[in-house]
Coordinates of C-alpha atoms and ligand atoms in Angstrom, one line a residue:
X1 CA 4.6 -53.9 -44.7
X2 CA 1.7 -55.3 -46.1
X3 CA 2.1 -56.8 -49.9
X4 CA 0.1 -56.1 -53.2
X5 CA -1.5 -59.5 -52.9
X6 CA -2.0 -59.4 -49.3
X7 CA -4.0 -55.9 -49.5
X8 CA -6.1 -57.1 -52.6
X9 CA -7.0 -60.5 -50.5
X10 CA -8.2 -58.4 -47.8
X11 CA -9.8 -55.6 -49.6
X12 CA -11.5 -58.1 -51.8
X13 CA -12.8 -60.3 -48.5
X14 CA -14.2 -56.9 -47.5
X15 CA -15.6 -56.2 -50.6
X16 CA -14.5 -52.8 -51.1
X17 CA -11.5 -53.6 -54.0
X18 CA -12.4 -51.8 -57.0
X19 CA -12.0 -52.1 -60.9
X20 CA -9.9 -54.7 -62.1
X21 CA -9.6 -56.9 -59.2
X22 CA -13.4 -55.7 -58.0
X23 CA -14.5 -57.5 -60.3
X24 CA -12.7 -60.4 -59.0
X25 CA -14.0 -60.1 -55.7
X26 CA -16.4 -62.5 -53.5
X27 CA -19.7 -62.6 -55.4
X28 CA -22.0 -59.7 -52.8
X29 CA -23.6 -61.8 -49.7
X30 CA -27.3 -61.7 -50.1
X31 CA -29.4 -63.6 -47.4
X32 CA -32.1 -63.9 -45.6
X33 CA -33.5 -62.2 -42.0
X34 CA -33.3 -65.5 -39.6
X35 CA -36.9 -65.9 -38.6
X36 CA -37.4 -63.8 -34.8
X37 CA -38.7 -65.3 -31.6
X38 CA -37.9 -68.5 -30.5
X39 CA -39.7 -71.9 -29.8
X40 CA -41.7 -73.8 -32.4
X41 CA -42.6 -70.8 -34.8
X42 CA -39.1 -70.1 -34.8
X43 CA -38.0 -73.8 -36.5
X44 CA -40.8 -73.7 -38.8
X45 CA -39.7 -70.8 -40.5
X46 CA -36.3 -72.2 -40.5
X47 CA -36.8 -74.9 -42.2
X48 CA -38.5 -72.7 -45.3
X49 CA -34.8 -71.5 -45.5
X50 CA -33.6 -75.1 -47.0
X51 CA -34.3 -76.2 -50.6
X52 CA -35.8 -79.6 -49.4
X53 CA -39.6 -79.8 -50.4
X54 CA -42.0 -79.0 -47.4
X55 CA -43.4 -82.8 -46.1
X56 CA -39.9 -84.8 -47.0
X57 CA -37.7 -85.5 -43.7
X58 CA -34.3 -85.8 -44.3
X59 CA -33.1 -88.1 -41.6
X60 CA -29.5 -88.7 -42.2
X61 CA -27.6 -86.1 -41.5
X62 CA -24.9 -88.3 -40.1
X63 CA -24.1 -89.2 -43.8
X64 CA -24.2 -85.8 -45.2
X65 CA -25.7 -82.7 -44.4
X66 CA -28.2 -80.8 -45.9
X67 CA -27.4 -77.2 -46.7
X68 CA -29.1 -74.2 -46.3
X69 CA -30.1 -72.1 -49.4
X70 CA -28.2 -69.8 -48.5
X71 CA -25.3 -72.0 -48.7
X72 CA -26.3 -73.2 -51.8
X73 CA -26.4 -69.5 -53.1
X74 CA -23.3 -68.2 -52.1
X75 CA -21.3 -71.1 -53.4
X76 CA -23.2 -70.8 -57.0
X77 CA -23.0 -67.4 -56.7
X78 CA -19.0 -67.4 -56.4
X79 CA -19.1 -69.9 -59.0
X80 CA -21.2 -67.8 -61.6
X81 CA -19.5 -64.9 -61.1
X82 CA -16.1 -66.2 -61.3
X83 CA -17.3 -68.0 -64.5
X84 CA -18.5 -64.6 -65.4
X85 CA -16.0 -62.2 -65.5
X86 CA -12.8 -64.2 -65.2
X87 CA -11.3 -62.4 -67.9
X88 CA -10.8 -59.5 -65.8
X89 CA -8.5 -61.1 -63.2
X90 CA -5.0 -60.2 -62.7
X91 CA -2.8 -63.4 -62.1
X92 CA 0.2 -61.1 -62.5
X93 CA 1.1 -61.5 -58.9
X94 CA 0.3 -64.8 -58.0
X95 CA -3.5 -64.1 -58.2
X96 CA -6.3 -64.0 -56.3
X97 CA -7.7 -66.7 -53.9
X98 CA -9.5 -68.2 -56.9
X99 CA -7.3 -71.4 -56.4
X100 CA -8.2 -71.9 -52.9
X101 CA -5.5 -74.0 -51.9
X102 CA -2.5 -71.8 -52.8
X103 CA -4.1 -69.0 -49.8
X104 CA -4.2 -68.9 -45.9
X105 CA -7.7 -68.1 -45.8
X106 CA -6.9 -66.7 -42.3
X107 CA -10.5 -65.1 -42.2
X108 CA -12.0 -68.4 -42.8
X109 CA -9.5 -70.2 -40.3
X110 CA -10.1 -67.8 -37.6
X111 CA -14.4 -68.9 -37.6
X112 CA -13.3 -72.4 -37.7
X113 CA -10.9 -71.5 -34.5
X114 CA -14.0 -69.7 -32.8
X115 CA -16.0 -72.8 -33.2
X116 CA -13.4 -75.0 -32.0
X117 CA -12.1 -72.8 -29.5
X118 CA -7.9 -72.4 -31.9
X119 CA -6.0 -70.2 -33.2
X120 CA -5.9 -70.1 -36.9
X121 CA -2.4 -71.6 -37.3
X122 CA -3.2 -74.5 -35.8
X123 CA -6.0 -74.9 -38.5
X124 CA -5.7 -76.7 -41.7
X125 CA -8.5 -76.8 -44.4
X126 CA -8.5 -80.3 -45.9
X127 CA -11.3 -81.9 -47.6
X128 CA -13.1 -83.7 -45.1
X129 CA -12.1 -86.5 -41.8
X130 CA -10.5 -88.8 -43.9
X131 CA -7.8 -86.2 -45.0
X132 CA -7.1 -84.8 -41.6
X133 CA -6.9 -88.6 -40.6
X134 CA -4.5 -89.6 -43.3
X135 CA -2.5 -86.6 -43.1
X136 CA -2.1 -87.8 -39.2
X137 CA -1.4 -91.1 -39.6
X138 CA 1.8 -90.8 -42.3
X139 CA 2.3 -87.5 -40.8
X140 CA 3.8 -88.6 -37.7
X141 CA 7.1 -90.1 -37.0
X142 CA 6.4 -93.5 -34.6
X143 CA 9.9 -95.1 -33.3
X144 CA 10.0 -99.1 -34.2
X145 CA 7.2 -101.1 -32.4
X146 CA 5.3 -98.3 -31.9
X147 CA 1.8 -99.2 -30.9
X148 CA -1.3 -97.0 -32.2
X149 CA -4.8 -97.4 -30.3
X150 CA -8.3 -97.2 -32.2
X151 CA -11.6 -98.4 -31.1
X152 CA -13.4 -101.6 -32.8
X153 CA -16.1 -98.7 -34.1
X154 CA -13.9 -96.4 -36.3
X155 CA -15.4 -95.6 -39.1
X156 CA -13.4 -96.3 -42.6
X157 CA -12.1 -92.7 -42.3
X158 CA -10.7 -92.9 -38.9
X159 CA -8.8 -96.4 -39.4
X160 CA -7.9 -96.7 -42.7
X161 CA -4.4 -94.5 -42.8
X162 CA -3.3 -96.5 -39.6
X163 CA -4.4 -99.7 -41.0
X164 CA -2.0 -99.0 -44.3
X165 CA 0.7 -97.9 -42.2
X166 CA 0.4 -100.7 -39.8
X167 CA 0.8 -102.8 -42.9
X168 CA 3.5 -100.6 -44.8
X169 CA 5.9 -100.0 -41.8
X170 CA 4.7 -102.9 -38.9
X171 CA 3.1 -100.2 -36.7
X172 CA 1.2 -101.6 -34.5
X173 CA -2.8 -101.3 -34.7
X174 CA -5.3 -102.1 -32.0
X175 CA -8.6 -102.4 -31.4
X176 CA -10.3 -101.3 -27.9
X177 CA -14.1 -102.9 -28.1
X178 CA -16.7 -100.5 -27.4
X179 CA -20.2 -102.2 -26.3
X180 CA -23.1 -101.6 -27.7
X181 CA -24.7 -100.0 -26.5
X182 CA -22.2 -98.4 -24.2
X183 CA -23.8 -98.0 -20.3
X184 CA -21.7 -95.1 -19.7
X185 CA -18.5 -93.3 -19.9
X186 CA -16.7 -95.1 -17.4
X187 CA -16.5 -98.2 -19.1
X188 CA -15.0 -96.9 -22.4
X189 CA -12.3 -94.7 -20.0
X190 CA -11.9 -98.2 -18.4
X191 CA -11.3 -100.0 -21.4
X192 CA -8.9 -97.4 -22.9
X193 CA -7.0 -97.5 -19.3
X194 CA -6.6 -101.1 -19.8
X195 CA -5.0 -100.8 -23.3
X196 CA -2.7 -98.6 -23.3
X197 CA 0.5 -100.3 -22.4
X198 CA 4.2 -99.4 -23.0
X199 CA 4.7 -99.4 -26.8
X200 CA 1.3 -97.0 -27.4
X201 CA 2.6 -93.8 -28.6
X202 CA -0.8 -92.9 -30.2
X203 CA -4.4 -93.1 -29.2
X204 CA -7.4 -92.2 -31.8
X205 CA -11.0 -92.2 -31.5
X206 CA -14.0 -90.8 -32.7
X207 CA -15.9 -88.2 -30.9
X208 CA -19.1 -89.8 -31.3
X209 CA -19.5 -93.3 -33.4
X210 CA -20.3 -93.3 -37.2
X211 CA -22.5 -96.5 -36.7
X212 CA -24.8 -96.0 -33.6
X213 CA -23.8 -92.2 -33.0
X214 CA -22.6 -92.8 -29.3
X215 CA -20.9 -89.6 -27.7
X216 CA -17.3 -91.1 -26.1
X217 CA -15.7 -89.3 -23.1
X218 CA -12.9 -87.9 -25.4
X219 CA -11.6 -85.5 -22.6
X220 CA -11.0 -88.2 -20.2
X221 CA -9.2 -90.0 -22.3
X222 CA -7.2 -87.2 -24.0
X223 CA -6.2 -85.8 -20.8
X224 CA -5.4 -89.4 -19.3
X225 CA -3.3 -90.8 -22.2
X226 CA -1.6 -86.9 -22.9
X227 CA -0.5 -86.9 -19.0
X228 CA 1.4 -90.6 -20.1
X229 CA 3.0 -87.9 -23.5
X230 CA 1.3 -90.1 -25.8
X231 CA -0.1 -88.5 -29.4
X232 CA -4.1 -88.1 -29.0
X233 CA -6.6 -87.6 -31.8
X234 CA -9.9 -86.9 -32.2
X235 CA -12.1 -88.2 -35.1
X236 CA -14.5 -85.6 -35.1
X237 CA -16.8 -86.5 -38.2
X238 CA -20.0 -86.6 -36.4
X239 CA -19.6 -84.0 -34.0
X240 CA -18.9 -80.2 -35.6
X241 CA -22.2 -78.8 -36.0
X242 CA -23.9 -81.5 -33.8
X243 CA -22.5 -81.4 -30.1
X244 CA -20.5 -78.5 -28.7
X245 CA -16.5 -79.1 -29.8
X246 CA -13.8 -77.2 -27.8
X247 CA -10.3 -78.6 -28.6
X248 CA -8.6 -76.9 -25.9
X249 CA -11.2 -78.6 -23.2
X250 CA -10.8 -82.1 -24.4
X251 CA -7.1 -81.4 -24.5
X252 CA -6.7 -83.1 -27.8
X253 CA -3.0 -83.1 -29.7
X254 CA -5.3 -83.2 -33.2
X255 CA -9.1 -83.0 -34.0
X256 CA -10.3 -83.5 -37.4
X257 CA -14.2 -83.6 -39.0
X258 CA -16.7 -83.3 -41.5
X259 CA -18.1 -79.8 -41.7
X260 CA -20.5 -81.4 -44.9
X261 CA -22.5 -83.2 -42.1
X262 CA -23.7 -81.5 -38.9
X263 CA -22.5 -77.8 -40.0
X264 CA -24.2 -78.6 -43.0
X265 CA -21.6 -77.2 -45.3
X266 CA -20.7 -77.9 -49.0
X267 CA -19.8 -81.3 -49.4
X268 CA -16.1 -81.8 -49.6
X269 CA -15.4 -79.4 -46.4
X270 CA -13.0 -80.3 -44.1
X271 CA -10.7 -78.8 -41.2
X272 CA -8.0 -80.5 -39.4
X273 CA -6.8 -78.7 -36.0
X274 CA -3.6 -79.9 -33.8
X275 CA -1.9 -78.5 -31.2
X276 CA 0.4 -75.6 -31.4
X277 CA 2.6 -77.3 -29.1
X278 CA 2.9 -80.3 -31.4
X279 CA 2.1 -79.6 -34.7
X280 CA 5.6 -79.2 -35.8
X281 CA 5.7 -83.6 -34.9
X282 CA 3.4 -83.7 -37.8
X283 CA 5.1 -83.8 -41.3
X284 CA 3.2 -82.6 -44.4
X285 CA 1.9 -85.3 -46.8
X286 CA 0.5 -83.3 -49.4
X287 CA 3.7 -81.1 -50.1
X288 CA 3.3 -77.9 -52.5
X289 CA 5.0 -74.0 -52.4
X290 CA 4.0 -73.9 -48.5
X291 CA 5.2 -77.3 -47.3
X292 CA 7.9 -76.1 -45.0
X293 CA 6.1 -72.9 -43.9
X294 CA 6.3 -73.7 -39.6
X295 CA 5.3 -70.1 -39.2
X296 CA 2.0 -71.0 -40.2
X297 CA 1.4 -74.5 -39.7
X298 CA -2.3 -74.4 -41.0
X299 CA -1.4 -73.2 -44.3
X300 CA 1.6 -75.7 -44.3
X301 CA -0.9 -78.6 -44.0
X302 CA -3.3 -77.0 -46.3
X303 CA -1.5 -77.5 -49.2
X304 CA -3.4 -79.0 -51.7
X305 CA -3.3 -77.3 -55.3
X306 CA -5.4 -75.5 -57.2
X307 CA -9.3 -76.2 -55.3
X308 CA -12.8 -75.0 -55.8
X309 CA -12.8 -71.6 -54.0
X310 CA -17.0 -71.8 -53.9
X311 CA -16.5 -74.5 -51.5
X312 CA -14.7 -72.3 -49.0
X313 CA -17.2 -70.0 -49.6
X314 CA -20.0 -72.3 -48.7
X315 CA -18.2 -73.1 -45.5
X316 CA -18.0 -69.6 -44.9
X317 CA -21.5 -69.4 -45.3
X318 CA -22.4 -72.4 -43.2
X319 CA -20.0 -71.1 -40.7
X320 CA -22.1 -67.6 -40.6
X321 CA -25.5 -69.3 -40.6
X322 CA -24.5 -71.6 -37.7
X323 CA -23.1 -68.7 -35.5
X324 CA -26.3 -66.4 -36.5
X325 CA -28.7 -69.5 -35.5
X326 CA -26.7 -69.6 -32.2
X327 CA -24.3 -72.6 -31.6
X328 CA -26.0 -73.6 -28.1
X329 CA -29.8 -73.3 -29.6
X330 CA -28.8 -76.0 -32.6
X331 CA -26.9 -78.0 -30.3
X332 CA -29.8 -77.7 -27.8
X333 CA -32.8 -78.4 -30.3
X334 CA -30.8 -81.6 -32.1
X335 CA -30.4 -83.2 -28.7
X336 CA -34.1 -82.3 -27.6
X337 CA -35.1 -84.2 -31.0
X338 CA -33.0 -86.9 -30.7
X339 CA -33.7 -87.6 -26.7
X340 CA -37.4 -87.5 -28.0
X341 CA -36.7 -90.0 -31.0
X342 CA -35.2 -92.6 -28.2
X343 CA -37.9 -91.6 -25.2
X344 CA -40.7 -92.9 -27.8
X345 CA -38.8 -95.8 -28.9
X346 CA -37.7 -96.9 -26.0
X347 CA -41.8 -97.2 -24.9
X348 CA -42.6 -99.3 -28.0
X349 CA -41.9 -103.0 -27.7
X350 CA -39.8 -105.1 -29.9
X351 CA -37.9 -101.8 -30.5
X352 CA -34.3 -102.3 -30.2
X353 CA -32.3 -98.8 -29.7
X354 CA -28.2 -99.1 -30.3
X355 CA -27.4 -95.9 -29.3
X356 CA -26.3 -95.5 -25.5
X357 CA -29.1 -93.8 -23.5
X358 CA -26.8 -92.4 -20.9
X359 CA -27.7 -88.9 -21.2
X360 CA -24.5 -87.9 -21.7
X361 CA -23.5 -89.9 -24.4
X362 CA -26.3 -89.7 -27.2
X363 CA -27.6 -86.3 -29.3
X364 CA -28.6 -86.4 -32.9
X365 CA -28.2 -89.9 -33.9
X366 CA -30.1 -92.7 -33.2
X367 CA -29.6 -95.9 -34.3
X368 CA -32.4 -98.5 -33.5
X369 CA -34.9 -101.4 -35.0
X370 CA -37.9 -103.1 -34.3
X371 CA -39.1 -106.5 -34.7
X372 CA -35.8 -107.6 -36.5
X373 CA -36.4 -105.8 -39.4
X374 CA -33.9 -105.6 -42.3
X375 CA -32.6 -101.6 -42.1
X376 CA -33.2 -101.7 -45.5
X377 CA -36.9 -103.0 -45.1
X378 CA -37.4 -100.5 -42.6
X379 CA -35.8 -97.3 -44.4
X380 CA -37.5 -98.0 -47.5
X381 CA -41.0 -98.5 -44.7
X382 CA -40.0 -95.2 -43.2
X383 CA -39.7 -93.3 -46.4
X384 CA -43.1 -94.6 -48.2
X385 CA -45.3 -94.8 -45.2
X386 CA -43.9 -91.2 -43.9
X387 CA -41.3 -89.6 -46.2
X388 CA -39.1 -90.3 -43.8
X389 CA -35.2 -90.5 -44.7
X390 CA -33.3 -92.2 -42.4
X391 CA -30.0 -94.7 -43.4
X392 CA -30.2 -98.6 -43.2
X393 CA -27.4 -100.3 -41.1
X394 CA -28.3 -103.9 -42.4
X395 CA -29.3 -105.9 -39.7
X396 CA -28.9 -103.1 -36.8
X397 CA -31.9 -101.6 -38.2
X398 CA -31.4 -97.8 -39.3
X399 CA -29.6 -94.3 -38.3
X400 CA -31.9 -91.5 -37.2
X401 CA -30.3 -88.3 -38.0
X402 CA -32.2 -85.1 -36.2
X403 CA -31.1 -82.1 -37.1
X404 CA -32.7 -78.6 -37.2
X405 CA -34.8 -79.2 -40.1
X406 CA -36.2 -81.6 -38.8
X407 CA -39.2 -81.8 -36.4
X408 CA -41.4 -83.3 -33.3
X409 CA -44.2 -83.8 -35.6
X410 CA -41.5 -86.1 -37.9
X411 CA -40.9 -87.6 -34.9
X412 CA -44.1 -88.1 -34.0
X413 CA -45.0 -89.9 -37.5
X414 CA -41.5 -92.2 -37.0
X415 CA -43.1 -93.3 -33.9
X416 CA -46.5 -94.0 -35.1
X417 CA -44.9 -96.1 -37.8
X418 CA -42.7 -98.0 -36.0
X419 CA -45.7 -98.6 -33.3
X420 CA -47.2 -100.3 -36.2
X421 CA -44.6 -102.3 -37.6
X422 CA -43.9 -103.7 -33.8
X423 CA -47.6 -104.7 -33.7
X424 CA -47.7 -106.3 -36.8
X425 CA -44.7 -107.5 -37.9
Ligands
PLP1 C1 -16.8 -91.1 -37.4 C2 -16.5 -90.8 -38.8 N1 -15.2 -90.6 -39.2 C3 -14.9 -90.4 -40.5 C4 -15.9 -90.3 -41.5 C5 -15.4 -90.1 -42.9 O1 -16.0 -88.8 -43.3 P1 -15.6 -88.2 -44.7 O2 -16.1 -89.2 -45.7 O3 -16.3 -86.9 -44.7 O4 -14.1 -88.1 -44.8 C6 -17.2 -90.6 -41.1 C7 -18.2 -90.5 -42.2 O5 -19.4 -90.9 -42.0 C8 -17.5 -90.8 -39.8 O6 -18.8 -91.0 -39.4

């Protein structure tokens, strides 16, 4: 039997409830055509579909994303007509999915599961990496002397929840080093081989590195350290939206990101996936009506309070536009733009390039200097010489984000520049 609320959550996701609770339905989906036909013609037109002024390069993605208009719209939209005609809502049985983090949102969980390659249940929305990461590390029990494994590149996102329980409880923390740049995959499977010893009941890493954007082989270690039963996690941050992401492949326990960067949804978007087979391990830490719910795991760790529901709608929206784009034609053109970026870099001298060039192990981010400069120095350079936005990592220089609004001829200009600058600096 399906309930009241249920039937008006469903009806009003399909936009067909009417009168009262019509009018509190999703504000109508208006976007649109994607340009046709493919190659170069095809990304130009794209690009008129974001806000950002034709001739300004937004270069630093790997900070934050930059949404589509149609993003945009859909969340104002929800937000406008909420605003709107709020006085026609009937709370009288429990509401409508106005407070976000009281519903399943199993519509919007199932897209997230197709992305990832999960099952809803084993899908919580949170508000970006650093919740799924905190809600992992005090989530989990750890017998005494228990011994968690990082790498010496986490971002503050991915270490920070161990860190405080390391210091709260005496859990142990370490650090594996990661080179950089990293020559290839064998040597960070090596390293993590080495480390993990008796004690380690828990190994996280990030999918690709915050600071030089280096792609880790995340399987490998998954599967090596979850044949030895030990808890693996997967800071995924930098890579929804940016590299292809199946959870089940990598063979992962948990998996959390940032859809705000590379999916280029609404800032404040996150998801956190873990294993059906293990997600009961994980306690909730953010407790509210649906703490103890183990039918649906996703909705127990999506507890959160009342929320912005426009966000989830702009996720929904960036969810749509990424499948409509095609997931393997953005994941295809970021790494096309990024292996251009480091090919033209790599031929300049006095250019320094971070970012592994195995093939394997870089895409969209680039982190790289030349002649010593100040990343500050040469962002600010970057931006008045080309409009160029990239992100200053002190004295490594800056972070190149390519993304699908960006283009060869921005590339081409970042080159020239930094030609320049090596010749006369
Ligand atoms: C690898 C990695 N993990 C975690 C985070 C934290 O992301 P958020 O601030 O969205 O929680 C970042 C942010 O840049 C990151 O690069």
């Amino acid at each position: 039997m399906i309930s009241r609320r249920q039937f008006i959550q469903s009806a009003a996701v399909a936009g067909l409830a009417v009168g009262l609770q019509g009018k509190c339905a999703p504000a109508k989906k208006e976007v649109p055509p994607l340009p046709s036909g493919e190659g170069p013609g095809f990304w130009s037109s794209l690009r008129a579909q974001f806000p950002m002024p034709a001739g300004e390069a937004y270069c630093n993605t790997g900070t934050i994303g930059a949404p589509p208009t149609r993003v945009v719209n859909r969340m104002v939209g929800h937000m406008q007509k909420h605003a709107r005609e709020i006085a026609h809502c009937d709370w009288s049985d429990g509401g409508i999915d106005l407070l976000s983090g009281y519903f399943p949102y199993i519509e919007l969980r199932e897209k997230i599961g197709r992305l990832i390659n999960a099952h809803y249940k084993e899908i919580a929305l949170t508000q970006n990496a650093t919740m799924g990461m905190n809600f992992l590390a005090h989530g989990l029990d750890l017998p005494e002397g228990a011994e968690v494994i990082t790498t010496d590149k986490e971002h503050s996102g991915g270490r920070s929840g161990w860190q405080l329980r390391a210091k709260r409880y005496g859990t142990t923390w370490r650090q594996v080093p990661v080179s950089v740049p990293v020559e290839d995959p064998e040597q960070i499977f090596d390293a993590f081989m080495d480390a993990i010893g008796p004690q380690t009941r828990v190994v996280s890493l990030p999918h690709v590195t915050s600071g030089t954007g280096t792609i880790l082989p995340v399987r490998e270690i998954c599967r090596y350290a979850g044949e030895k039963g030990l808890f693996t996690i997967v800071d995924g941050a930098q890579a929804v939206g940016h590299i292809p992401v199946d959870v089940k492949d990598i063979g992962c326990d948990a998996y959390y990101a940032s859809p705000h960067k590379w999916l280029l949804a609404p800032a404040g978007s996150g998801l956190l996936y873990i294993r059906r087979e293990r997600i009961n391990e994980v306690w909730t830490t953010l407790a509210s009506g649906q703490w103890d719910n183990h039918e649906d795991n996703g909705f127990r760790l999506t507890q959160r309070g009342t929320g912005n529901a426009a966000l989830l709608a702009g996720l929904d929206e960036a969810l749509d536009f990424h499948f409509e784009v095609g997931p393997d034609r953005i994941y295809g053109r970021i790494k096309e733009l990024g292996d251009s970026l480091r090919a033209g870099l790599a031929a300049i001298p006095r250019t320094s390039i971070l970012t592994s060039l195995h093939p394997e192990m870089s895409s969209g981010l680039t982190t790289f200097n030349v002649a010593k400069m100040d990343g500050k120095v040469l962002q600010d350079t970057l931006w008045e010489r080309g409009r160029l936005q990239p992100r200053s990592q002190g004295e490594r220089g800056v972070r190149y984000s390519t993304h699908i609004y960006n283009s060869p001829a921005e590339i081409d200009k970042a080159l020239a520049i930094v030609a320049d600058l090596a010749e006369k600096m």
